[in-house]
Short mmCIF file of C-alpha atoms in Angstrom, two decimals:
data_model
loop_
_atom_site.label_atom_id
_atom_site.label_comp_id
_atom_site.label_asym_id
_atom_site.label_seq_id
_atom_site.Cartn_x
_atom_site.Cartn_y
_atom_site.Cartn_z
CA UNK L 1 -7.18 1.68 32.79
CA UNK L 2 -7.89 1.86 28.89
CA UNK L 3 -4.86 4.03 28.10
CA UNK L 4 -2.10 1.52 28.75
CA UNK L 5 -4.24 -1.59 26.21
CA UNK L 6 -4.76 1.30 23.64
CA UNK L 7 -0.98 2.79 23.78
CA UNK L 8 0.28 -1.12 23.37
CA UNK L 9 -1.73 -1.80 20.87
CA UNK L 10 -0.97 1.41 18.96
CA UNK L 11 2.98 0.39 19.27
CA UNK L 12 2.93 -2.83 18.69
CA UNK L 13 0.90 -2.04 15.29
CA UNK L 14 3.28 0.72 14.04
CA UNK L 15 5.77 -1.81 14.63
CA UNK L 16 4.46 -4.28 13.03
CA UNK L 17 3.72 -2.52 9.92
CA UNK L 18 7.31 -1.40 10.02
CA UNK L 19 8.42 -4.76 10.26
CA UNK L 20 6.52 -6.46 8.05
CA UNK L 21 6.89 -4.04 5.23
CA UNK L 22 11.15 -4.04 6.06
CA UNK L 23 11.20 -8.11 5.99
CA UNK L 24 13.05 -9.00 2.56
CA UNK L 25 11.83 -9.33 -0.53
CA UNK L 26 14.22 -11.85 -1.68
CA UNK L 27 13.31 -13.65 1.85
CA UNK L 28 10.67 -16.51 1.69
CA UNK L 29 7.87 -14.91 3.43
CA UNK L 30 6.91 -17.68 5.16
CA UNK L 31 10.46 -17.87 6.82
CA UNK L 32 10.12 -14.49 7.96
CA UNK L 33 7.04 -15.68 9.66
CA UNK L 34 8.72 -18.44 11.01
CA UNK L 35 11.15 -16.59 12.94
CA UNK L 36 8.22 -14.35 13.98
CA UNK L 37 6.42 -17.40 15.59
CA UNK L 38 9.36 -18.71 17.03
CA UNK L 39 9.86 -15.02 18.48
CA UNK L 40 6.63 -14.47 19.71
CA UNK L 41 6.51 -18.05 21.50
CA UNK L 42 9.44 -17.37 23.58
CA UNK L 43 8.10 -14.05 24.11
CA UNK L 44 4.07 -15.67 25.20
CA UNK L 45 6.17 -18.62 27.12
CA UNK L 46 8.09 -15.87 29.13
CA UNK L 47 4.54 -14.10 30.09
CA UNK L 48 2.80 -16.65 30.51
CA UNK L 49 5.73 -17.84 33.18
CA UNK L 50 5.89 -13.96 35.07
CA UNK L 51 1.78 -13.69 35.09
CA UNK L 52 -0.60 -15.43 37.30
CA UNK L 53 -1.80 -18.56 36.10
CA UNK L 54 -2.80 -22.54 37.16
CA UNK L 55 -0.28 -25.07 36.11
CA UNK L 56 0.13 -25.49 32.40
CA UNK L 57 -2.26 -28.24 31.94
CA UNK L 58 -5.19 -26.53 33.88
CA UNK L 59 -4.70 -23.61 31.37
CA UNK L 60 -4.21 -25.17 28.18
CA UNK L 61 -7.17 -27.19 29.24
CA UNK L 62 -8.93 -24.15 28.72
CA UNK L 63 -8.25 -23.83 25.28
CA UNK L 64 -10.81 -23.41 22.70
CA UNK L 65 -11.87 -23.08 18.57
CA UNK L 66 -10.32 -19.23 19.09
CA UNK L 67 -7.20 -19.78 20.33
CA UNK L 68 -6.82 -21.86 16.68
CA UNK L 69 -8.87 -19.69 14.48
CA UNK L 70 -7.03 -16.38 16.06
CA UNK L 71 -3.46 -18.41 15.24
CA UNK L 72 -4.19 -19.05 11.26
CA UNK L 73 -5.99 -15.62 11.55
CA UNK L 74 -3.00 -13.51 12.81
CA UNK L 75 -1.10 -15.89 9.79
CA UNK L 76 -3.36 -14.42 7.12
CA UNK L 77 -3.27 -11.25 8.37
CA UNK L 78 0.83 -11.02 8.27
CA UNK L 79 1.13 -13.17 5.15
CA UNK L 80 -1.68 -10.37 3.75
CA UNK L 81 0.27 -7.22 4.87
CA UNK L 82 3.31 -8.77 3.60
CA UNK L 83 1.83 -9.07 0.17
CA UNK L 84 0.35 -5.88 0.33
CA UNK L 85 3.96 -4.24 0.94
CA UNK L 86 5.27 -6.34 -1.69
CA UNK L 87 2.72 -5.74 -4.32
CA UNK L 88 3.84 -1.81 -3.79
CA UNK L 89 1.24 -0.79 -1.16
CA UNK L 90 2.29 2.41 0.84
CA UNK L 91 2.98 1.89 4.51
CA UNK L 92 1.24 5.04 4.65
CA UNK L 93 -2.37 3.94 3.48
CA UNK L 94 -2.19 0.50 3.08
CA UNK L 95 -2.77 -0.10 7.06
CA UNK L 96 -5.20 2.57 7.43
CA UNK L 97 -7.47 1.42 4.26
CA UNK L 98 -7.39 -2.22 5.77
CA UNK L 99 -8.57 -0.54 9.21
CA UNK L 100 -11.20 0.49 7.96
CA UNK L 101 -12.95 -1.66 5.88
CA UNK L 102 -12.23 -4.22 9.07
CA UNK L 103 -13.94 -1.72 10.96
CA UNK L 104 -16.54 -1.83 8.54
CA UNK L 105 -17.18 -5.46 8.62
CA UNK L 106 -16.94 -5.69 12.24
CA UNK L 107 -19.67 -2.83 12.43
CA UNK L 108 -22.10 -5.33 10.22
CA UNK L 109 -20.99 -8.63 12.41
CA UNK L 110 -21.59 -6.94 15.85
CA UNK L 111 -24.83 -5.45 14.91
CA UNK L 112 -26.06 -9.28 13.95
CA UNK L 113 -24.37 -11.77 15.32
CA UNK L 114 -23.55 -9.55 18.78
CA UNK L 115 -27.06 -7.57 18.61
CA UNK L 116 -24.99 -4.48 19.37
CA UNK L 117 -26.66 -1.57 18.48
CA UNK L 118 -26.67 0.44 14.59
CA UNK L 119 -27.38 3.87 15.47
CA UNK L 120 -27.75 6.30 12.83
CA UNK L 121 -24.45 8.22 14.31
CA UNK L 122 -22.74 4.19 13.10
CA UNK L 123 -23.96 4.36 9.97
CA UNK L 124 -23.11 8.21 9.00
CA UNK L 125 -19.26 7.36 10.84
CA UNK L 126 -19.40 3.43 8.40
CA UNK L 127 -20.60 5.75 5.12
CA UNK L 128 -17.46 8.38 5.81
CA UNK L 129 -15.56 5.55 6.30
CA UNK L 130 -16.52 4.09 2.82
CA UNK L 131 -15.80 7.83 1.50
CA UNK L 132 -12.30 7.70 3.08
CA UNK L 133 -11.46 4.17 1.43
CA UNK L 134 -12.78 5.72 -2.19
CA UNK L 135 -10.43 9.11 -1.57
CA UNK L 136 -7.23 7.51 -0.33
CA UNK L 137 -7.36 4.65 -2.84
CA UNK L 138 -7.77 7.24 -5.85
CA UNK L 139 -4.34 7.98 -7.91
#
């Protein structure tokens, strides 16, 4: 049941990066996300309309601080690759380096805020991870 999440996911990011490092230079990046908000609401609306769900009011009732703080999150994270790409980073690594150190940080929040465990195994695969970011961001 994992395969079908993990393949979408894995699309929708190569995509993503393709698109955000193809959006214009000469384009106000904040138009570009405009159109991507206005794109991916007609695209959530449709969803939302085909998948099971109460009425409207019953579900956006249900609405929380993370439906918000993932919305200007998703924001940074575009307005951040788009920078990246601009500033010259390499579709190549750029992705891949940010990956990580999010994996990284998410390894440190889930082992004290989640009380997931550390294992030794986490921290040998988090210190080649650190050894990755040093070799692929050497010149």
């Amino acid at each position: 049941m994992i395969f079908f999440p993990i393949t979408l996911a894995v699309l929708a990011n190569v995509f993503y990066h393709i698109a955000s490092k193809s959006i214009p230079a000469e384009q106000n990046a904040f138009m570009g996300l405009i159109v991507n908000y206005a794109t991916a609401l007609i695209a959530s609306t449709i969803l939302f309309l085909i998948t099971p769900h109460e009425k409207i009011l019953i579900e956006a009732a249900k609405t929380n601080w993370a439906c918000v703080l993932m919305g200007l999150s998703i924001t940074g994270v575009e307005v951040g690759f788009i920078m990246i790409y601009r500033a010259g980073g390499e579709i190549s690594t750029a992705s891949l380096i940010v990956s990580i150190l999010i994996a990284l940080a998410m390894l440190i929040i889930g082992g004290f805020f989640y009380h997931e465990q550390i294992s030794a195994q986490k921290i040998f695969g988090a210190a080649l991870c650190i050894a990755g970011v040093i070799v692929l961001s050497l010149k």
